[in-house]
CSV table of C-alpha atoms in Angstrom, one decimal:
chain,number,residue,atom,x,y,z
J,1,MET,CA,34.8,53.1,-34.5
J,2,VAL,CA,36.9,50.0,-35.2
J,3,ASN,CA,36.9,48.9,-31.6
J,4,ASN,CA,33.2,49.3,-31.5
J,5,LEU,CA,32.7,47.0,-34.5
J,6,VAL,CA,35.1,44.4,-33.0
J,7,PHE,CA,33.1,44.5,-29.8
J,8,LYS,CA,29.8,44.0,-31.6
J,9,SER,CA,31.2,41.2,-33.7
J,10,LEU,CA,32.4,39.4,-30.5
J,11,LEU,CA,29.0,39.9,-28.9
J,12,VAL,CA,27.2,38.3,-31.8
J,13,VAL,CA,29.6,35.3,-31.7
J,14,VAL,CA,29.0,34.8,-27.9
J,15,LEU,CA,25.2,35.1,-28.2
J,16,THR,CA,25.1,32.5,-31.0
J,17,LEU,CA,27.2,29.9,-29.2
J,18,PRO,CA,25.3,26.9,-27.9
J,19,LYS,CA,24.5,26.9,-24.2
J,20,PRO,CA,26.8,24.6,-22.2
J,21,VAL,CA,25.2,21.3,-21.3
J,22,LEU,CA,25.9,20.0,-17.8
J,23,ALA,CA,26.1,16.4,-18.8
J,24,GLY,CA,26.9,15.1,-15.4
J,25,LYS,CA,23.9,16.9,-13.8
J,26,VAL,CA,21.5,15.7,-16.6
J,27,ALA,CA,22.8,12.2,-16.3
J,28,ASP,CA,22.4,12.2,-12.5
J,29,GLU,CA,18.8,13.4,-12.7
J,30,ARG,CA,18.0,10.7,-15.2
J,31,VAL,CA,19.5,8.0,-12.9
J,32,GLN,CA,17.8,9.3,-9.7
J,33,LYS,CA,14.3,9.6,-11.2
J,34,PRO,CA,12.4,6.7,-9.7
J,35,LYS,CA,10.9,4.2,-12.2
J,36,TRP,CA,7.8,2.2,-11.9
J,37,VAL,CA,8.1,-1.6,-11.5
J,38,THR,CA,5.2,-3.9,-12.2
J,39,LEU,CA,4.5,-6.3,-9.3
J,40,PHE,CA,1.6,-8.0,-11.1
J,41,ASP,CA,1.0,-7.8,-14.8
J,42,GLY,CA,-2.3,-9.7,-15.0
J,43,LYS,CA,-0.6,-12.6,-16.7
J,44,ALA,CA,1.6,-14.4,-14.2
J,45,ILE,CA,2.3,-14.5,-10.5
J,46,LYS,CA,6.0,-13.6,-10.3
J,47,GLY,CA,8.0,-12.2,-7.4
J,48,TRP,CA,5.4,-13.4,-4.8
J,49,HIS,CA,5.1,-16.3,-2.3
J,50,ASN,CA,2.8,-17.3,0.5
J,51,TYR,CA,3.8,-15.9,3.8
J,52,ASN,CA,6.4,-18.1,5.6
J,53,LYS,CA,6.2,-20.6,2.7
J,54,GLU,CA,8.0,-21.3,-0.6
J,55,GLY,CA,6.1,-20.7,-3.8
J,56,HIS,CA,2.5,-19.7,-4.1
J,57,GLU,CA,-0.8,-21.5,-3.9
J,58,GLY,CA,-4.4,-20.5,-3.3
J,59,TRP,CA,-4.0,-17.4,-5.4
J,60,VAL,CA,-5.1,-17.4,-9.1
J,61,ILE,CA,-5.6,-15.1,-12.0
J,62,GLU,CA,-9.1,-14.3,-13.1
J,63,ASN,CA,-9.6,-12.1,-16.2
J,64,GLY,CA,-6.3,-10.4,-15.6
J,65,SER,CA,-6.9,-9.9,-11.8
J,66,LEU,CA,-5.2,-11.6,-8.9
J,67,THR,CA,-7.6,-13.3,-6.4
J,68,THR,CA,-7.6,-15.9,-3.7
J,69,ASN,CA,-9.6,-18.9,-2.7
J,70,GLY,CA,-8.9,-18.2,1.0
J,71,ASN,CA,-7.1,-21.5,1.7
J,72,ALA,CA,-3.4,-20.6,1.7
J,73,GLY,CA,-2.9,-17.4,3.6
J,74,ASP,CA,-1.5,-14.0,2.5
J,75,LEU,CA,0.7,-13.5,-0.5
J,76,VAL,CA,3.9,-11.5,0.0
J,77,THR,CA,6.5,-10.0,-2.2
J,78,ASP,CA,9.9,-11.7,-2.4
J,79,LYS,CA,11.5,-8.3,-2.0
J,80,GLU,CA,11.5,-5.8,1.0
J,81,TYR,CA,10.8,-2.1,0.5
J,82,GLU,CA,11.6,0.9,2.6
J,83,ASN,CA,10.7,4.2,0.8
J,84,PHE,CA,8.2,3.8,-2.0
J,85,GLU,CA,5.1,4.7,-3.8
J,86,LEU,CA,2.7,1.8,-4.4
J,87,GLU,CA,-0.4,1.8,-6.7
J,88,PHE,CA,-3.0,-0.9,-7.1
J,89,ASP,CA,-6.6,-1.4,-8.1
J,90,PHE,CA,-8.9,-3.4,-5.8
J,91,LYS,CA,-12.5,-4.7,-5.9
J,92,ILE,CA,-14.6,-6.7,-3.4
J,93,PRO,CA,-18.1,-8.2,-3.6
J,94,PRO,CA,-20.8,-7.1,-1.1
J,95,GLY,CA,-20.1,-8.2,2.5
J,96,SER,CA,-16.4,-8.9,2.0
J,97,ASN,CA,-13.1,-7.9,3.8
J,98,SER,CA,-9.5,-7.8,2.8
J,99,GLY,CA,-6.5,-5.5,2.9
J,100,LEU,CA,-3.0,-4.7,1.7
J,101,LEU,CA,-0.2,-4.6,4.2
J,102,TYR,CA,3.3,-3.1,4.0
J,103,LYS,CA,6.4,-3.2,6.2
J,104,VAL,CA,5.7,-6.9,6.6
J,105,VAL,CA,8.3,-8.9,8.6
J,106,GLU,CA,8.5,-12.5,7.6
J,107,GLN,CA,10.0,-15.0,10.0
J,108,PRO,CA,8.8,-18.5,11.2
J,109,ASP,CA,7.9,-17.5,14.7
J,110,ILE,CA,5.4,-14.8,13.4
J,111,LYS,CA,2.3,-16.6,12.2
J,112,ARG,CA,0.5,-13.8,10.3
J,113,THR,CA,1.4,-10.7,8.4
J,114,VAL,CA,-1.0,-8.6,10.4
J,115,PHE,CA,1.1,-9.2,13.6
J,116,THR,CA,3.9,-7.0,12.2
J,117,ALA,CA,2.6,-4.6,9.6
J,118,PRO,CA,0.3,-1.6,9.0
J,119,GLU,CA,-2.7,-2.4,6.8
J,120,TYR,CA,-4.5,-0.4,4.1
J,121,GLN,CA,-8.0,-1.6,5.0
J,122,ILE,CA,-10.4,-2.9,2.3
J,123,ILE,CA,-13.9,-3.8,3.3
J,124,ASP,CA,-17.6,-3.3,2.6
J,125,ASP,CA,-18.1,-0.2,4.8
J,126,LYS,CA,-21.9,-0.4,4.8
J,127,GLY,CA,-22.7,-4.1,4.4
J,128,TYR,CA,-20.0,-6.1,6.0
J,129,VAL,CA,-21.2,-9.5,7.2
J,130,PHE,CA,-20.1,-10.4,10.7
J,131,ARG,CA,-19.8,-14.2,11.3
J,132,ASN,CA,-19.0,-16.5,14.3
J,133,GLY,CA,-16.4,-19.3,14.3
J,134,LYS,CA,-18.8,-21.6,12.5
J,135,GLY,CA,-19.3,-19.1,9.6
J,136,GLU,CA,-22.8,-18.2,10.7
J,137,GLN,CA,-23.9,-14.6,10.3
J,138,ILE,CA,-24.3,-12.8,13.6
J,139,HIS,CA,-25.6,-9.3,14.5
J,140,VAL,CA,-24.5,-8.9,18.1
J,141,ASP,CA,-21.3,-9.6,20.1
J,142,ALA,CA,-20.9,-11.7,23.2
J,143,ASN,CA,-22.1,-8.8,25.3
J,144,GLY,CA,-25.3,-8.4,23.3
J,145,ASP,CA,-24.1,-5.2,21.6
J,146,SER,CA,-24.9,-4.6,18.0
J,147,LEU,CA,-22.0,-5.3,15.7
J,148,LYS,CA,-20.8,-2.5,13.5
J,149,LEU,CA,-17.6,-1.2,11.9
J,150,HIS,CA,-15.7,1.5,13.7
J,151,ASP,CA,-14.2,4.4,11.8
J,152,VAL,CA,-10.7,2.9,12.1
J,153,GLN,CA,-12.0,-0.2,10.3
J,154,LEU,CA,-13.3,1.5,7.2
J,155,THR,CA,-11.8,1.2,3.7
J,156,GLY,CA,-8.5,3.2,3.3
J,157,ALA,CA,-7.8,3.3,7.1
J,158,ASN,CA,-4.5,2.4,8.6
J,159,TYR,CA,-6.4,-0.4,10.1
J,160,ASP,CA,-7.3,0.0,13.8
J,161,ILE,CA,-5.1,3.1,14.2
J,162,ASN,CA,-6.0,5.9,11.7
J,163,PRO,CA,-9.5,6.3,10.2
J,164,PRO,CA,-10.0,7.5,6.7
J,165,SER,CA,-10.7,11.3,6.6
J,166,ASP,CA,-13.4,10.8,3.9
J,167,PRO,CA,-15.4,7.6,3.9
J,168,THR,CA,-17.1,8.7,0.7
J,169,ALA,CA,-13.9,8.4,-1.4
J,170,VAL,CA,-14.4,4.7,-1.9
J,171,LYS,CA,-16.8,3.2,-4.5
J,172,ALA,CA,-19.4,0.6,-3.7
J,173,PRO,CA,-18.6,-3.1,-3.6
J,174,GLY,CA,-18.5,-4.5,-7.1
J,175,SER,CA,-16.7,-1.4,-8.4
J,176,TRP,CA,-13.0,-1.0,-9.0
J,177,ASN,CA,-11.1,1.4,-6.8
J,178,LYS,CA,-7.6,2.8,-7.1
J,179,GLY,CA,-5.4,2.6,-4.0
J,180,ARG,CA,-2.2,4.4,-3.4
J,181,ILE,CA,0.3,4.2,-0.6
J,182,VAL,CA,3.3,6.5,-0.1
J,183,VAL,CA,6.0,5.7,2.4
J,184,ASN,CA,8.8,8.3,2.6
J,185,ASN,CA,11.1,8.3,5.6
J,186,ASN,CA,8.2,7.0,7.7
J,187,HIS,CA,5.8,9.7,6.5
J,188,ILE,CA,2.9,7.5,5.3
J,189,GLN,CA,-0.1,8.4,3.2
J,190,HIS,CA,-3.1,6.4,2.0
J,191,TYR,CA,-5.1,7.5,-1.0
J,192,ILE,CA,-8.4,6.2,-2.5
J,193,ASN,CA,-9.3,7.1,-6.0
J,194,GLY,CA,-6.9,10.1,-6.0
J,195,LYS,CA,-8.0,11.5,-2.6
J,196,LYS,CA,-5.7,11.4,0.4
J,197,VAL,CA,-7.5,9.8,3.4
J,198,VAL,CA,-4.7,8.9,5.8
J,199,ASP,CA,-1.6,10.8,6.8
J,200,TYR,CA,0.7,9.8,9.7
J,201,ILE,CA,4.2,9.4,10.9
J,202,TYR,CA,5.1,5.8,11.5
J,203,GLY,CA,7.0,5.3,14.7
J,204,ASP,CA,6.7,8.8,16.2
J,205,GLU,CA,5.4,9.5,19.7
J,206,LYS,CA,1.8,9.9,18.6
J,207,TRP,CA,1.9,6.6,16.7
J,208,GLN,CA,3.4,4.8,19.7
J,209,ALA,CA,0.7,6.1,22.0
J,210,MET,CA,-2.1,5.0,19.6
J,211,VAL,CA,-0.5,1.6,19.2
J,212,ALA,CA,-0.2,1.2,22.9
J,213,LYS,CA,-4.0,1.5,23.2
J,214,SER,CA,-4.7,-0.9,20.4
J,215,LYS,CA,-4.7,-4.7,20.0
J,216,TYR,CA,-1.2,-4.3,18.5
J,217,ALA,CA,0.4,-3.3,21.8
J,218,ASP,CA,1.9,-6.7,22.6
J,219,TRP,CA,2.6,-7.7,19.0
J,220,PRO,CA,5.8,-7.3,17.0
J,221,TYR,CA,3.8,-4.6,15.2
J,222,ALA,CA,4.5,-2.3,18.1
J,223,LYS,CA,8.2,-2.2,17.3
J,224,ALA,CA,8.7,0.2,14.4
J,225,HIS,CA,11.0,-1.0,11.7
J,226,ALA,CA,12.4,0.6,8.6
J,227,LYS,CA,11.4,-1.8,5.8
J,228,GLY,CA,9.4,-4.9,5.0
J,229,LYS,CA,7.4,-6.8,2.4
J,230,ILE,CA,4.1,-6.0,0.7
J,231,ALA,CA,1.3,-8.4,1.4
J,232,LEU,CA,-2.1,-9.1,-0.1
J,233,GLN,CA,-4.5,-10.3,2.5
J,234,SER,CA,-6.6,-13.5,2.2
J,235,HIS,CA,-9.0,-12.9,5.0
J,236,ASN,CA,-11.0,-16.2,4.8
J,237,VAL,CA,-12.6,-18.6,2.3
J,238,ARG,CA,-15.9,-16.7,2.3
J,239,GLU,CA,-14.5,-13.2,1.6
J,240,LYS,CA,-13.3,-12.5,-1.9
J,241,VAL,CA,-11.0,-9.8,-3.2
J,242,TRP,CA,-9.5,-8.9,-6.6
J,243,PHE,CA,-6.3,-6.9,-7.3
J,244,ARG,CA,-4.8,-5.7,-10.5
J,245,ASN,CA,-2.4,-3.1,-11.9
J,246,ILE,CA,-0.1,-3.4,-9.0
J,247,ARG,CA,3.1,-1.4,-9.4
J,248,ILE,CA,5.7,0.3,-7.2
J,249,ARG,CA,8.5,2.8,-7.5
J,250,GLU,CA,11.2,3.1,-4.8
J,251,LEU,CA,12.1,6.5,-3.5
J,252,GLU,CA,15.5,7.7,-2.4
């Protein structure tokens, strides 16, 4: 009987003791959890510069949004990124065209961001205005064929390579859209307003075959690379775009 009482007493003590806390594990999880970093806060242009130039020009802040006058080229981040999740809001007027690029390689002998980097396409899918070198609107190409956008040129596409799976995910020009790009060990996904529209493996055999048949075949773009900068495209002086709420979190 005594032994039984002693056992019960010990059992009560054990059950009421606080559970052990694995301090090291908890701390590690807290450190490893990725944190969002704001790339544009709506108040100042910091951490960006014009491609292959020092400082920034031609980009201004309008009502908390970042926009361009089209005269100074693309805007790129000072920092390079490899694995990340990027979120941003974008808006264009009717007939306009722009994009957001990632894995951008910046060096003097490469004249444009698009020569090296995949592009999250932003365009007026239904009303884009085609123009000639003089800025005049045109409706047919040099062969007399009607000009129209191909599926790999629609909003959310990995431009000229992967078309968006759902062209209806984007809102009409004049409306704000939420873009999201995830790059994780070269597995890349594009989202529009919460819907995944592009999913591909950067640099794999399928990607290489598609690039070999595209306009990128002889460009630095065709050589897959691990990391690069983020770029906001300034297509030309006639085509406006606004960006806001740009933020990123790096993944392990």
